[in-house]
Short mmCIF file of C-alpha atoms in Angstrom, two decimals:
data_model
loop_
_atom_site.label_atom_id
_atom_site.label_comp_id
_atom_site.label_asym_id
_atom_site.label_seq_id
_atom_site.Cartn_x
_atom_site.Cartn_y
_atom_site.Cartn_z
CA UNK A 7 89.54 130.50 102.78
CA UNK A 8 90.75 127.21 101.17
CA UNK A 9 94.21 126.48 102.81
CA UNK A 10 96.37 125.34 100.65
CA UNK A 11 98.52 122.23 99.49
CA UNK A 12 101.78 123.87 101.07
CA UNK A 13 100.39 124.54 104.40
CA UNK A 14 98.45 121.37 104.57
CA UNK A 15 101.48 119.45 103.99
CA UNK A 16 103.24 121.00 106.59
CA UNK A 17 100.55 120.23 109.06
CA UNK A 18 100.86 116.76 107.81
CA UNK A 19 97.35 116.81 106.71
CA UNK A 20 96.13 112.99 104.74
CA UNK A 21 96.56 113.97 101.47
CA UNK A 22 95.57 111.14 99.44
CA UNK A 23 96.22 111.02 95.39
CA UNK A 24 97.42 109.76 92.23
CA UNK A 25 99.16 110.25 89.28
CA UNK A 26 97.89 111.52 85.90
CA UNK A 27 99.44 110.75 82.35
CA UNK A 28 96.90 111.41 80.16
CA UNK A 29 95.99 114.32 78.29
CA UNK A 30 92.36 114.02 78.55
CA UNK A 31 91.23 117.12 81.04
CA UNK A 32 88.35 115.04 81.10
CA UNK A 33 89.98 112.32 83.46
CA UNK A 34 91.73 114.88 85.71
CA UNK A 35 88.03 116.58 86.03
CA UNK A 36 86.50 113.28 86.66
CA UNK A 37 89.22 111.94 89.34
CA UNK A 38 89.20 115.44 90.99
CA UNK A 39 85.22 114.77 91.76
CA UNK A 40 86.12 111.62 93.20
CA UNK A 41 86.93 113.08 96.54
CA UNK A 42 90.94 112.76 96.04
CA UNK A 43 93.10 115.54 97.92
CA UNK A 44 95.53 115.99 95.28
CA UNK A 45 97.00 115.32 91.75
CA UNK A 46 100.09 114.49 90.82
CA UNK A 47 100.86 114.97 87.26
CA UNK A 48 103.80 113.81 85.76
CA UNK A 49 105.53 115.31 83.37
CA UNK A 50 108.57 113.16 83.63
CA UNK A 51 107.35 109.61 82.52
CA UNK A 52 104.56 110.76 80.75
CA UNK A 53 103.84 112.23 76.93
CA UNK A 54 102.54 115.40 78.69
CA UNK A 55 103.44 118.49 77.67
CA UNK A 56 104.00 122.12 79.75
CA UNK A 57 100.81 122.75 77.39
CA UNK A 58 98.66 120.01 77.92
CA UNK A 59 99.78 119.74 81.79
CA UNK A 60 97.89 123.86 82.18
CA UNK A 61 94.77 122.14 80.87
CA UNK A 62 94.88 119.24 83.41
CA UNK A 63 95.31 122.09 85.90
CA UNK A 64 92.71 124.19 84.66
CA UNK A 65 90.32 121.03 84.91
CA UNK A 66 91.06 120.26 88.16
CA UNK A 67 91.66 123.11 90.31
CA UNK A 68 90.27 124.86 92.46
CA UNK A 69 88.17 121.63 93.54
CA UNK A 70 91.95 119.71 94.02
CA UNK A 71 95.14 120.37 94.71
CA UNK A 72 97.55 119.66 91.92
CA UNK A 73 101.34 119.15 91.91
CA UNK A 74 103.47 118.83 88.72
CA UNK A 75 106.35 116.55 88.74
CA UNK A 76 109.20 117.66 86.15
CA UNK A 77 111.53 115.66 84.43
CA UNK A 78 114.27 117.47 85.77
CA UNK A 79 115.93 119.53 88.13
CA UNK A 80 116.18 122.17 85.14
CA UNK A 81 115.29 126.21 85.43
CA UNK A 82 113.06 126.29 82.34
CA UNK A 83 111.11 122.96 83.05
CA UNK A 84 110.49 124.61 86.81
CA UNK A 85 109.64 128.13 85.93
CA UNK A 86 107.29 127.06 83.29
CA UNK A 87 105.40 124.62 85.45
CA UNK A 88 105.32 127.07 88.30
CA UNK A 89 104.07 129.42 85.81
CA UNK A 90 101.22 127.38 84.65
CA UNK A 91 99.34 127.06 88.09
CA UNK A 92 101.39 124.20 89.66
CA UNK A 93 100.96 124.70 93.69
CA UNK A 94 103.80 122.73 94.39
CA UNK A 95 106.69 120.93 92.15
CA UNK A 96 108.17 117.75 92.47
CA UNK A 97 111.39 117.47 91.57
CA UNK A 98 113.26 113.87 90.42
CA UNK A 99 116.73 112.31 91.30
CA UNK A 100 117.32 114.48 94.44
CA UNK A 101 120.98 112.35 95.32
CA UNK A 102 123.02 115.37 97.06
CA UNK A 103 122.58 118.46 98.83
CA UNK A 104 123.89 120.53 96.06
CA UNK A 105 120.99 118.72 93.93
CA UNK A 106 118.83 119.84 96.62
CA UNK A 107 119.26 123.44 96.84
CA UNK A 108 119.29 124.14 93.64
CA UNK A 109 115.59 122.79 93.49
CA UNK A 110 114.95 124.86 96.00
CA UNK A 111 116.62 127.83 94.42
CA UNK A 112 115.00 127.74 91.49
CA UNK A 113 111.45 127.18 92.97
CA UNK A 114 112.27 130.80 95.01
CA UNK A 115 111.80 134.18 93.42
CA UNK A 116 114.76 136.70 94.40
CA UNK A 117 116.22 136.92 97.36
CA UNK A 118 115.47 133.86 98.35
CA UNK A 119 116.08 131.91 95.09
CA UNK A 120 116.62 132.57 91.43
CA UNK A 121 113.19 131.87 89.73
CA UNK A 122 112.89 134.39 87.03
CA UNK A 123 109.47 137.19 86.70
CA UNK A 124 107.03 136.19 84.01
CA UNK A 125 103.84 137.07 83.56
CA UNK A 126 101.36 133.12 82.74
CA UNK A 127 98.30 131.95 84.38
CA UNK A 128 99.62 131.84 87.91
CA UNK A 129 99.80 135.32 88.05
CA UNK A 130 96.70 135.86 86.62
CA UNK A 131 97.69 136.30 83.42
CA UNK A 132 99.03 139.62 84.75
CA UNK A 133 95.49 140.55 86.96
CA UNK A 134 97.11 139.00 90.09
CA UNK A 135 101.07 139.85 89.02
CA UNK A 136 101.59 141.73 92.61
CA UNK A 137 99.64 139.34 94.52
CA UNK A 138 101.03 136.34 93.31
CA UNK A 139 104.73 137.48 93.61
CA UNK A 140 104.40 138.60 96.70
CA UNK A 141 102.96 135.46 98.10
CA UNK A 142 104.60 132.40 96.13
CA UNK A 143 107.59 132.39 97.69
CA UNK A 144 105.34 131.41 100.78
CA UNK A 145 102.85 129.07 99.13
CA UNK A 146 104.53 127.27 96.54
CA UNK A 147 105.09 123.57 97.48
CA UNK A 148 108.99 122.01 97.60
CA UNK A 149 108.98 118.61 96.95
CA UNK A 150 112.18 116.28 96.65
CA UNK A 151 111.64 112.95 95.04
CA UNK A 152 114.16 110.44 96.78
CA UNK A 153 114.42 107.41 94.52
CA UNK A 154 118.64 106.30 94.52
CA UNK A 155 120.51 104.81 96.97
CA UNK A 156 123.18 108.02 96.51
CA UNK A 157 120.04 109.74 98.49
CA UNK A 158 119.52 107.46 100.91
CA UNK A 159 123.16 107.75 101.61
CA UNK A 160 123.37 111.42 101.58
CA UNK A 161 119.97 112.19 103.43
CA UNK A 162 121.21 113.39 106.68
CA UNK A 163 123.04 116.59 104.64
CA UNK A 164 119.60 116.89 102.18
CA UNK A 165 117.59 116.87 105.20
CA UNK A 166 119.42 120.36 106.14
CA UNK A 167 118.44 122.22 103.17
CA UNK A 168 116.33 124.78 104.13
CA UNK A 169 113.25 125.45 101.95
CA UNK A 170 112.31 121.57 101.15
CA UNK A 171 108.59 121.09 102.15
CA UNK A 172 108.30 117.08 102.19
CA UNK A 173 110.32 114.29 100.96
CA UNK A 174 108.67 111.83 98.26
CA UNK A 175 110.13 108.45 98.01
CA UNK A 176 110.12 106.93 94.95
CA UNK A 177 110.16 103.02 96.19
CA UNK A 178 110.35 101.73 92.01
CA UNK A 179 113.33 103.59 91.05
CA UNK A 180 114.93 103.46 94.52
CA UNK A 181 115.15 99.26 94.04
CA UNK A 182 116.33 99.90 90.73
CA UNK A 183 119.45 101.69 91.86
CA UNK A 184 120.03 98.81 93.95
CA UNK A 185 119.76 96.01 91.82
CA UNK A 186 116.28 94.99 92.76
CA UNK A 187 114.37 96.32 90.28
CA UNK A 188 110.76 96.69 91.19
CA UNK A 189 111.31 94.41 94.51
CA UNK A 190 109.57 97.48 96.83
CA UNK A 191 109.14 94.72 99.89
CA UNK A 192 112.68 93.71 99.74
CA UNK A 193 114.35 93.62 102.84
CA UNK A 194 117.12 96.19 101.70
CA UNK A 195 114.50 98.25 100.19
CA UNK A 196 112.69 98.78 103.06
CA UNK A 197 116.03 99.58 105.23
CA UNK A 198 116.60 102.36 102.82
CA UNK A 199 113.63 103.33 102.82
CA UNK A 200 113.76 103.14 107.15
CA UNK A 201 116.40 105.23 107.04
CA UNK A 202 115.25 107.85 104.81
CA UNK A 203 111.50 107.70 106.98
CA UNK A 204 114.40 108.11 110.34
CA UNK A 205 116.17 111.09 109.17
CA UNK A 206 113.06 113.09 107.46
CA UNK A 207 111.27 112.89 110.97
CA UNK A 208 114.04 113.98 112.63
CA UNK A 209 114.23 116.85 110.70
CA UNK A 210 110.95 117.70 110.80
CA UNK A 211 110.16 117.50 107.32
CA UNK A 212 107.20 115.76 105.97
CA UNK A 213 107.17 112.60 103.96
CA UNK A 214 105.20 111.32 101.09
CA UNK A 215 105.13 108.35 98.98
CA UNK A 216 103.96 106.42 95.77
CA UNK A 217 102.15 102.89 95.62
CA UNK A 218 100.53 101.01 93.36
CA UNK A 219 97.53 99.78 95.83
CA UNK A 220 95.80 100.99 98.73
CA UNK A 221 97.87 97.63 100.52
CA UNK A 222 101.34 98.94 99.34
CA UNK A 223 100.82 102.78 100.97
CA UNK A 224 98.99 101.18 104.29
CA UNK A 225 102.46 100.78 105.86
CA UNK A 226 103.99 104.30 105.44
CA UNK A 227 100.47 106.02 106.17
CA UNK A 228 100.98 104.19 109.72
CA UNK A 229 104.14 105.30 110.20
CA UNK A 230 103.62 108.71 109.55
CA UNK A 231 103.68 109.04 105.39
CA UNK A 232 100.67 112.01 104.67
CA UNK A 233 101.86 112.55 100.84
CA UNK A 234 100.05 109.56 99.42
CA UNK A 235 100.40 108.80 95.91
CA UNK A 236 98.23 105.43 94.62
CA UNK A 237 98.06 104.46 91.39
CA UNK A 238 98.20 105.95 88.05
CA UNK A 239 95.24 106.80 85.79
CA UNK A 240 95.90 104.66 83.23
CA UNK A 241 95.75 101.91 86.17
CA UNK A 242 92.75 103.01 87.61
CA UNK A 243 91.30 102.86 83.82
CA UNK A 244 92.49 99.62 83.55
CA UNK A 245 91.78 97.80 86.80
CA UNK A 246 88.21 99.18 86.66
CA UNK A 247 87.48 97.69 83.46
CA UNK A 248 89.35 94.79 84.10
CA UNK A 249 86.98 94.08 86.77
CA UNK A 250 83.47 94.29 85.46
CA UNK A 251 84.77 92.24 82.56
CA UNK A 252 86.04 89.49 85.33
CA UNK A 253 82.86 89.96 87.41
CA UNK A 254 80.34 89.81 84.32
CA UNK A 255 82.27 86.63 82.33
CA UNK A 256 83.15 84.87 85.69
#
């Protein structure tokens, strides 16, 4: 039986993927052939729709795993995505423990959280209703997106929360909210980032991170990152095309 994306994560398993915009199930079909572990689609700075992100899923799994990032930490944008399929959720602008459990909470069906019963295509579209309820609680991946310095500074008390499954740093928006916008090598950066990489690992929890090369992730794979995010379709699009246009006029 296929383990899946929650319990590899917690084994710190490699889990190598990117991040997918588009609409086209085609691409997420395509990049889930490729051999990647996992996709991350994004529903927060994407055009993607709750609709169109249960086709990307339907493309893609079972062959990968695929985790849906949601523009915020909001009970109808988390129930629905949990609803379509998602095996874990990624959840944006973690800055406090309050922020913290209530992702949690609302990733949790009763007791343990508040998620409310429906009846979509994670259940089965009712054929698995007893199986899946009885076992997402357990399954279901919790994933934190650090990306403000408020985190950084609160991470010891975040850390705490029971019920997070791995930390994902978000290196862009992190240098934003302190004045260095898209400087991810900056020395202060990469203290925050040091800290947050300190305190997860002392906790036990499980980091992961996003890069825009195989060269930016290298670092944080070494010391200990297993959540890999690189790239972003339209990149990949881009930077492949870009290339046999280089190589064939050069």
């Amino acid at each position: 039986m296929k383990a899946t994306l929650k319990k590899k994560i917690l084994r710190h398993d490699l889990l190598v993927g990117t991040i997918i915009s588009l609409s086209s199930p085609e691409v997420s079909e395509i990049l889930s052939l490729s051999g990647l572990d996992w996709l991350f689609v994004d529903l927060e700075h994407s055009a993607l729709s709750v609709r169109e992100a249960q086709t990307i899923l339907q493309a893609a799994t079972p062959k990968t795993h695929c985790v849906v990032r949601v523009p915020s930490n909001d009970e109808i944008w988390i129930k629905k995505c949990l609803d379509i399929g998602a095996e874990g959720i990624l959840v944006p602008q973690i800055r406090t423990r309050s922020d913290a459990q209530r992702a949690v909470q609302l990733c949790k069906y009763p007791p343990k959280g508040s998620r409310s019963v429906g009846v979509a295509r994670a259940q089965g579209y009712g054929a698995k209703f007893q199986d899946y309820v009885a076992s997402a609680n357990d399954e279901t991946a919790v994933i934190l997106q650090i990306e403000h310095m408020a985190a950084v500074e609160n991470i010891e008390m975040i850390c705490n929360v029971s019920g997070i499954d791995a930390l994902f740093v978000g290196p862009y928006d992190l240098s934003a909210s302190m004045g260095k916008t898209g400087l991810t090598t900056d020395p202060d950066v990469k203290k925050a980032i040091s800290h947050v990489t300190q305190c997860a690992t002392r906790a036990g929890i499980p980091l992961g991170i996003f890069g825009v090369s195989e060269e930016a992730v290298k670092p944080y794979i070494e010391n200990g990152y297993t959540l890999i995010a690189v790239g972003i379709d339209t990149m990949l699009l881009g930077e492949a095309a870009g290339k046999i246009s280089n190589l064939l006029k050069s």
